[in-house]
PDB file of C-alpha atoms in Angstrom:
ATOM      1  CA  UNK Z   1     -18.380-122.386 -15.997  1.00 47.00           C
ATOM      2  CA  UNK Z   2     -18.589-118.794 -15.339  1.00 56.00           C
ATOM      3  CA  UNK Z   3     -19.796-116.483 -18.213  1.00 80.00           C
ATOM      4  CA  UNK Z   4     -20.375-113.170 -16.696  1.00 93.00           C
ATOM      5  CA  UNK Z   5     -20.340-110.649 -19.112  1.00 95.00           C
ATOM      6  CA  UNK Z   6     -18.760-106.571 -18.725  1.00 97.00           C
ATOM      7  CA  UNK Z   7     -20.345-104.205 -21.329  1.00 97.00           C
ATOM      8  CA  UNK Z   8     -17.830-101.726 -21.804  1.00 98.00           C
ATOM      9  CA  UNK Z   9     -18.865 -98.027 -23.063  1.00 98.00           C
ATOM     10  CA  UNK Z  10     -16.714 -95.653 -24.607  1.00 97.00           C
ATOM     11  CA  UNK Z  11     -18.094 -91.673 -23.745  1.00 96.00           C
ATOM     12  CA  UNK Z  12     -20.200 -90.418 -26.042  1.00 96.00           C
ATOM     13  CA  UNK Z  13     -18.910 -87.429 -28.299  1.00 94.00           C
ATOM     14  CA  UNK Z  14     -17.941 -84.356 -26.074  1.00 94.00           C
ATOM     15  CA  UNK Z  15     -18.209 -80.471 -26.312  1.00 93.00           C
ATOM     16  CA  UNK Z  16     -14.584 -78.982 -26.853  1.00 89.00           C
ATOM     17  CA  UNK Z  17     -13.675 -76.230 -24.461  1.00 88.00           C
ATOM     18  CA  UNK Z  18     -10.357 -75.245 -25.164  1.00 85.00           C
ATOM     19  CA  UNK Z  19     -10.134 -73.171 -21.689  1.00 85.00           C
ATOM     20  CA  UNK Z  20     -11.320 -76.304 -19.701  1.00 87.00           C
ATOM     21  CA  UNK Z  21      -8.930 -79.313 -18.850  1.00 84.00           C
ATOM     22  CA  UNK Z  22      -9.857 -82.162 -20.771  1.00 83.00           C
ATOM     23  CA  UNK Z  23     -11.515 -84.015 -17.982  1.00 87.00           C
ATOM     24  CA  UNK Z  24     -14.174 -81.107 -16.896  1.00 89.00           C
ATOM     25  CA  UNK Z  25     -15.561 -81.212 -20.714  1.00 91.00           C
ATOM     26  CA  UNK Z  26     -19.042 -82.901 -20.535  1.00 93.00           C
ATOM     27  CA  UNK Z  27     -21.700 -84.399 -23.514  1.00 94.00           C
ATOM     28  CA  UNK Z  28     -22.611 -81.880 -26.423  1.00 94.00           C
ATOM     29  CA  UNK Z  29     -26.354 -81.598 -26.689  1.00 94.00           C
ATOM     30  CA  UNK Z  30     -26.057 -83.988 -29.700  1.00 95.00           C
ATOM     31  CA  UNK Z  31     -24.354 -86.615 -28.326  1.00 94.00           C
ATOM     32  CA  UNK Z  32     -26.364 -86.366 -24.580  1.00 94.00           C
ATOM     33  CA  UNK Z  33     -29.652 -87.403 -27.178  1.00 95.00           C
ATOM     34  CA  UNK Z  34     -27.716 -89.944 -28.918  1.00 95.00           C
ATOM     35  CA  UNK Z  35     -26.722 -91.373 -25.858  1.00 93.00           C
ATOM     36  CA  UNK Z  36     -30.533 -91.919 -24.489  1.00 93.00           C
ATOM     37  CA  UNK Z  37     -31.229 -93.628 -27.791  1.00 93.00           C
ATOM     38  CA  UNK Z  38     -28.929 -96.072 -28.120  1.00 92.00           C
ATOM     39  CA  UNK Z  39     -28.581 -96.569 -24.354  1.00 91.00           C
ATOM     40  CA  UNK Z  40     -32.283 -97.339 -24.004  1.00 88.00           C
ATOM     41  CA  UNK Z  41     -32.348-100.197 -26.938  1.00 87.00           C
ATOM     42  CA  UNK Z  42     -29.698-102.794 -24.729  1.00 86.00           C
ATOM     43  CA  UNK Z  43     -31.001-105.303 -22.708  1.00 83.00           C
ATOM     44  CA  UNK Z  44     -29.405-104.486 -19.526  1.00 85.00           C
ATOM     45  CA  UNK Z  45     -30.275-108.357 -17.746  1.00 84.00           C
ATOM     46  CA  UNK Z  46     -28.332-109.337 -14.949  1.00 86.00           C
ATOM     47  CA  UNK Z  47     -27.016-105.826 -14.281  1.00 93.00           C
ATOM     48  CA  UNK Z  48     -26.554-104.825 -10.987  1.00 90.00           C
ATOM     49  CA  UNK Z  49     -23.629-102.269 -11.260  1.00 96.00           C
ATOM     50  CA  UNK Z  50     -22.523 -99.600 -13.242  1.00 98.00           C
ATOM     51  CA  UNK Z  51     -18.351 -98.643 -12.947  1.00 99.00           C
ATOM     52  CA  UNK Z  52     -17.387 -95.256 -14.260  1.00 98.00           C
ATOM     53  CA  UNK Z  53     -14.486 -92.899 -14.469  1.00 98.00           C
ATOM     54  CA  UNK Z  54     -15.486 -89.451 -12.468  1.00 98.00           C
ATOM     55  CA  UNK Z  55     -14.967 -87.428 -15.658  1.00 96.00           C
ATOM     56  CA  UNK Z  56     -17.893 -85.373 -16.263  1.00 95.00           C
ATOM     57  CA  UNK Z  57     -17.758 -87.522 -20.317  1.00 94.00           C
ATOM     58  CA  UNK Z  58     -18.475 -90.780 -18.831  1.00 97.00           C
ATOM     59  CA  UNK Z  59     -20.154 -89.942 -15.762  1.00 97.00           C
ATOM     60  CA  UNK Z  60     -22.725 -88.581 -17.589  1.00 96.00           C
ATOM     61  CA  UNK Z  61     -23.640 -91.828 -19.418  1.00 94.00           C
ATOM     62  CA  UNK Z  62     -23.244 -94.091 -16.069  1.00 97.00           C
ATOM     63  CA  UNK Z  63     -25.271 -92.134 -14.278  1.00 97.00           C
ATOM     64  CA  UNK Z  64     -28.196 -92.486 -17.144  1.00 94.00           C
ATOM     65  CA  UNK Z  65     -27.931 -96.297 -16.924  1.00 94.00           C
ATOM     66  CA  UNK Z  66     -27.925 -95.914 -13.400  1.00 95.00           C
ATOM     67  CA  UNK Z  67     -30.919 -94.051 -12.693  1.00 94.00           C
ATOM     68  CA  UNK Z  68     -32.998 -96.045 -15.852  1.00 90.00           C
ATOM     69  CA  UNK Z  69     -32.180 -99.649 -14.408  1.00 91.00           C
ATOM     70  CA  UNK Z  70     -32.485 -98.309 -10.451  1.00 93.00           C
ATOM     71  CA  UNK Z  71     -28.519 -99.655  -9.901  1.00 95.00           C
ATOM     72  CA  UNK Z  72     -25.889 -98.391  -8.206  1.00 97.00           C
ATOM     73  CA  UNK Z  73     -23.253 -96.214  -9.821  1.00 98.00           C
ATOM     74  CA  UNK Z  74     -19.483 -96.549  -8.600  1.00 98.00           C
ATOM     75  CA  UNK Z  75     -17.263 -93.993  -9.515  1.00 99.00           C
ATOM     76  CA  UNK Z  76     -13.294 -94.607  -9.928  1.00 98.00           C
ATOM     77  CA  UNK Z  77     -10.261 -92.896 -10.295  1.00 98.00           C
ATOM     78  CA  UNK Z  78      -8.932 -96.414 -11.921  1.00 98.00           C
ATOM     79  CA  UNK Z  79     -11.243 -96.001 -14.635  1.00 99.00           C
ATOM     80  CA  UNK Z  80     -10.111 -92.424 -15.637  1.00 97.00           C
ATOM     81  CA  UNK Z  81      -8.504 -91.716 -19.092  1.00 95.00           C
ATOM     82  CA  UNK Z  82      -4.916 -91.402 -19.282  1.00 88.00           C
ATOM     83  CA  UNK Z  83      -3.695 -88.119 -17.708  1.00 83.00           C
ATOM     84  CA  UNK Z  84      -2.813 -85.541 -20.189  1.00 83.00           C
ATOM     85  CA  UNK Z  85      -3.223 -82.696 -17.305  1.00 77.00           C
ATOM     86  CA  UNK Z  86       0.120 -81.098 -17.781  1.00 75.00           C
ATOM     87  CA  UNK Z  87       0.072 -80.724 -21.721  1.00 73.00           C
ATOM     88  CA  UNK Z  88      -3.349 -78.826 -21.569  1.00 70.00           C
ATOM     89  CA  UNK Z  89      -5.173 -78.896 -25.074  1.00 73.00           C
ATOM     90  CA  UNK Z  90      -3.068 -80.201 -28.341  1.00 74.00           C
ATOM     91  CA  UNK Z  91      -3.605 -78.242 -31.594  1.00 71.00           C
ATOM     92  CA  UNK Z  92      -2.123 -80.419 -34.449  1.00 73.00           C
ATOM     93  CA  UNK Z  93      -2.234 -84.176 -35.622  1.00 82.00           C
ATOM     94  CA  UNK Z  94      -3.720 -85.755 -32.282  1.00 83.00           C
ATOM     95  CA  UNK Z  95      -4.169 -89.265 -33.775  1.00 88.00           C
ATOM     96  CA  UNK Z  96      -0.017 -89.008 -34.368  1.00 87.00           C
ATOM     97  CA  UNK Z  97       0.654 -88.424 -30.734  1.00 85.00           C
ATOM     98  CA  UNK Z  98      -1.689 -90.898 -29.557  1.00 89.00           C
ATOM     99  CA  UNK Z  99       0.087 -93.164 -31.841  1.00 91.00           C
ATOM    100  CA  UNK Z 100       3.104 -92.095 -30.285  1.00 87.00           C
ATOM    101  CA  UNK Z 101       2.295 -92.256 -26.956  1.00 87.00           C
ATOM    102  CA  UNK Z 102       1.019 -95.912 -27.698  1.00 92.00           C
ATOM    103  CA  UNK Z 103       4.372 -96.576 -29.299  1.00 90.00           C
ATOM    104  CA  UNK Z 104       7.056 -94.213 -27.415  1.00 81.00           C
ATOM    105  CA  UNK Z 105       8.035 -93.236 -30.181  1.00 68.00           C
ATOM    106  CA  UNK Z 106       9.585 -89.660 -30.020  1.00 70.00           C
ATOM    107  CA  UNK Z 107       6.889 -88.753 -27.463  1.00 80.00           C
ATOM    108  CA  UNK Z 108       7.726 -85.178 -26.289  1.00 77.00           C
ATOM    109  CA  UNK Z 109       4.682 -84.650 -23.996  1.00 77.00           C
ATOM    110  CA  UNK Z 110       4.345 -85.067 -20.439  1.00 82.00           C
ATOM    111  CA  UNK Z 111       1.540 -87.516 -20.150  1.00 85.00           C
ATOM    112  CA  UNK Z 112       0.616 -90.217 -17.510  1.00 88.00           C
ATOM    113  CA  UNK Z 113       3.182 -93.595 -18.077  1.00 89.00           C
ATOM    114  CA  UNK Z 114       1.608 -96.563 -20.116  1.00 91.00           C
ATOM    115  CA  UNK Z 115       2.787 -98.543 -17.118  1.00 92.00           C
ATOM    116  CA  UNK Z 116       0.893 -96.680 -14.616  1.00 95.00           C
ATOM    117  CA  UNK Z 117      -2.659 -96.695 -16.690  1.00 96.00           C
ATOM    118  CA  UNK Z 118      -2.091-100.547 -17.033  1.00 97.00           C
ATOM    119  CA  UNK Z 119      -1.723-100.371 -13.211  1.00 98.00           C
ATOM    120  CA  UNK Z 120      -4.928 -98.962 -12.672  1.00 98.00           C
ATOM    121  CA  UNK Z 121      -6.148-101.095 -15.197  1.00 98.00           C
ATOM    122  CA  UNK Z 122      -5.147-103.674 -12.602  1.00 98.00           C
ATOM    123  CA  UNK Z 123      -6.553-102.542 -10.143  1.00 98.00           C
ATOM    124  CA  UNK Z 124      -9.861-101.868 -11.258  1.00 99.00           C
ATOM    125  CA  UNK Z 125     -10.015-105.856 -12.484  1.00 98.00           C
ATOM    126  CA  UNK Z 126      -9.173-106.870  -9.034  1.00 98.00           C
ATOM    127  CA  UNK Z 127     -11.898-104.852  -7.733  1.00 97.00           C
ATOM    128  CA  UNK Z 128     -14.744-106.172 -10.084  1.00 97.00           C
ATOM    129  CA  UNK Z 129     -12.986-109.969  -9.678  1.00 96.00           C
ATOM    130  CA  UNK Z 130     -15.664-111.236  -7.972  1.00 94.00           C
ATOM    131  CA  UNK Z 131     -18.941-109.305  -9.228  1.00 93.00           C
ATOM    132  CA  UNK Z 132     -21.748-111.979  -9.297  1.00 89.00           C
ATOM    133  CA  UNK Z 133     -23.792-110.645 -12.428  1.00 93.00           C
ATOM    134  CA  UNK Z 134     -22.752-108.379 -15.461  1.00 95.00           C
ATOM    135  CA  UNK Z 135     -21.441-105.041 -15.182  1.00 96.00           C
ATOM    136  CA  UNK Z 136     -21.190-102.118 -17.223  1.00 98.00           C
ATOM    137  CA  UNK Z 137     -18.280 -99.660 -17.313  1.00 98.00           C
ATOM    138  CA  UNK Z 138     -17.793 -96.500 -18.931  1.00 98.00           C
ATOM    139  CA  UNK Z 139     -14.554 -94.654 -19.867  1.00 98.00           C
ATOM    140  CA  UNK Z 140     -12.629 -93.155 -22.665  1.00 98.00           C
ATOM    141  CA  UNK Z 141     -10.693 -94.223 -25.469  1.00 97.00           C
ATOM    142  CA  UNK Z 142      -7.395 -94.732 -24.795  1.00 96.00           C
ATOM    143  CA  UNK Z 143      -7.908 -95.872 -21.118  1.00 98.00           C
ATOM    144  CA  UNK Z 144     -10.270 -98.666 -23.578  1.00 98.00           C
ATOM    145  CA  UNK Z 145      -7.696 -99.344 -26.003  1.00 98.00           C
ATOM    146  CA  UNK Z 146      -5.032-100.495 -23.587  1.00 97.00           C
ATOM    147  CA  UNK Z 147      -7.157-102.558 -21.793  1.00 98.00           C
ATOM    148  CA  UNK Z 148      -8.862-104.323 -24.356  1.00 99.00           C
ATOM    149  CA  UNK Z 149      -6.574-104.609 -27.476  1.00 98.00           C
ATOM    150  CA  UNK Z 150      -5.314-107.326 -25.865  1.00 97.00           C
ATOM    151  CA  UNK Z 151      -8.590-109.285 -25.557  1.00 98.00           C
ATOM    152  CA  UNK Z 152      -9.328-108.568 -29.212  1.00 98.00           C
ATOM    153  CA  UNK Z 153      -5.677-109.878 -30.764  1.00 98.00           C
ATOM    154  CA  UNK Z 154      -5.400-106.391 -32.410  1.00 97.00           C
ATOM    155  CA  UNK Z 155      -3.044-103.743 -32.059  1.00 96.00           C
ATOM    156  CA  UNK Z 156      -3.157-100.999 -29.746  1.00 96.00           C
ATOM    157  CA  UNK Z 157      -3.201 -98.088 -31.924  1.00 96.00           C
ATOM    158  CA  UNK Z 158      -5.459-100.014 -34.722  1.00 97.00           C
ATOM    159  CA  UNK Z 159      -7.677-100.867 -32.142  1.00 98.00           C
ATOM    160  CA  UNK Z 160      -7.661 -96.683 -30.528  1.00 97.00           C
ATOM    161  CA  UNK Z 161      -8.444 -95.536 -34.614  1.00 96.00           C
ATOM    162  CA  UNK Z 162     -11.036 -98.068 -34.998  1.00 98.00           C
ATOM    163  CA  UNK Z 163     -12.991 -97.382 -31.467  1.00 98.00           C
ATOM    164  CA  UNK Z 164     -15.908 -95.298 -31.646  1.00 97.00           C
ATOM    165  CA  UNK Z 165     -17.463 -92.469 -29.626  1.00 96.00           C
ATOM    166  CA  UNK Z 166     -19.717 -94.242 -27.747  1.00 96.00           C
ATOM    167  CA  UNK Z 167     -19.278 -97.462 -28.744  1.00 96.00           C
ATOM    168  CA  UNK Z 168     -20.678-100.726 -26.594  1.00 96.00           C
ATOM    169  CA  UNK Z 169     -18.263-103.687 -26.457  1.00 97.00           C
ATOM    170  CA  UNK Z 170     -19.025-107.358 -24.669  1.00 96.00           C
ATOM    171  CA  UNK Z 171     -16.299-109.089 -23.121  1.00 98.00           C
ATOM    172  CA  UNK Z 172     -16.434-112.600 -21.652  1.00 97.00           C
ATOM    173  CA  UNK Z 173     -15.025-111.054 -17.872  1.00 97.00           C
ATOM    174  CA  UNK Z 174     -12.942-113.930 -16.808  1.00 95.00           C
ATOM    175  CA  UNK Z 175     -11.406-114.157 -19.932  1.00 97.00           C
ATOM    176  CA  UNK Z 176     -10.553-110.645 -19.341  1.00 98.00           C
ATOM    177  CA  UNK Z 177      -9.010-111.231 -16.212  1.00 97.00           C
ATOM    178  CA  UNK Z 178      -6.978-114.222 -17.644  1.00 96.00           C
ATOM    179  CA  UNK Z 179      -5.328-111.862 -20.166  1.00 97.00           C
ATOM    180  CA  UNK Z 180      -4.300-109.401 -17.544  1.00 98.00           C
ATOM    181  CA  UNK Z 181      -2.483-112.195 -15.013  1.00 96.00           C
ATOM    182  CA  UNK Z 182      -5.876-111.215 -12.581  1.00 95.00           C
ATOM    183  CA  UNK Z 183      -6.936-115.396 -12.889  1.00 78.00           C
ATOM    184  CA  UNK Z 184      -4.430-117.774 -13.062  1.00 56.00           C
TER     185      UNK Z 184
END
């Protein structure tokens, strides 16, 4: 029986820069040191690859666990968060419209299709299908949400309020792949 393990890590807490896009904001100083702690306390055995989205948030993490452990760092476009590019920053009640995105619910903005994230999500689980040893990836919270509120039995948006910044989740990885149609 196979029990490889993916340890999945939400971005730690980033600087807001209204005038950037979302996906060039990087680490506040806080959350760069909060990062090294926690980071350095897990016992990274059997690691031999670190998956991250390219944006500057989770890169940065990746790319610590990378260079500590001496592993090599693979950075994709299928791990990215979901693509809010055209709406530029939101002023207002952000966990509503992530809710409503979630839901389709009256969603008025002009974000990247559920369908198409879980597509990426897709493909990224085909890619790591047959990874010997346990991997870490690092992304962001919605991309997280959809992939793994399935795995958990919860529902989406409970499971998007109740994910941290930089939170470190264990999944069984075949079991992963089960839920997603990736193993049958």
């Amino acid at each position: 029986m196979n029990y490889q393990q993916i340890i999945f890590i939400r971005h730690f807490k980033p600087k807001i820069d209204k005038s950037r896009p979302i996906t060039e904001w990087e680490l506040d100083d806080d959350a760069i040191l909060e990062m090294e702690q926690r980071i350095s306390k897990i016992n990274f055995k059997n690691i031999e690859k670190v998956f991250t989205s390219p944006e500057k948030k989770a890169l940065t993490t990746a790319k610590f666990i990378a260079n500590n452990l001496n592993i090599r760092l693979i950075v994709t476009d299928n791990l990215k968060e979901v693509d809010r590019s055209k709406t530029g920053f939101i002023e207002g009640d952000y966990k509503q419209i992530v809710k409503d995105y979630f839901t389709a619910h009256n969603f008025k903005y002009e974000w990247e299709p559920l369908e198409k994230v879980k597509e990426r999500i897709k493909r990224f689980l085909i890619t790591i299908k047959d990874e010997g040893n346990d991997i870490v990836v690092v992304s962001h919270g919605m991309y997280l949400s959809i992939l793994l509120s399935p795995y958990f039995q919860k529902d989406i948006v409970s499971f998007w309020n109740d994910l941290k910044l930089g939170e470190i989740i264990t999944v069984k990885k075949n079991r992963l792949l089960e839920l997603w149609g990736i193993l049958c």
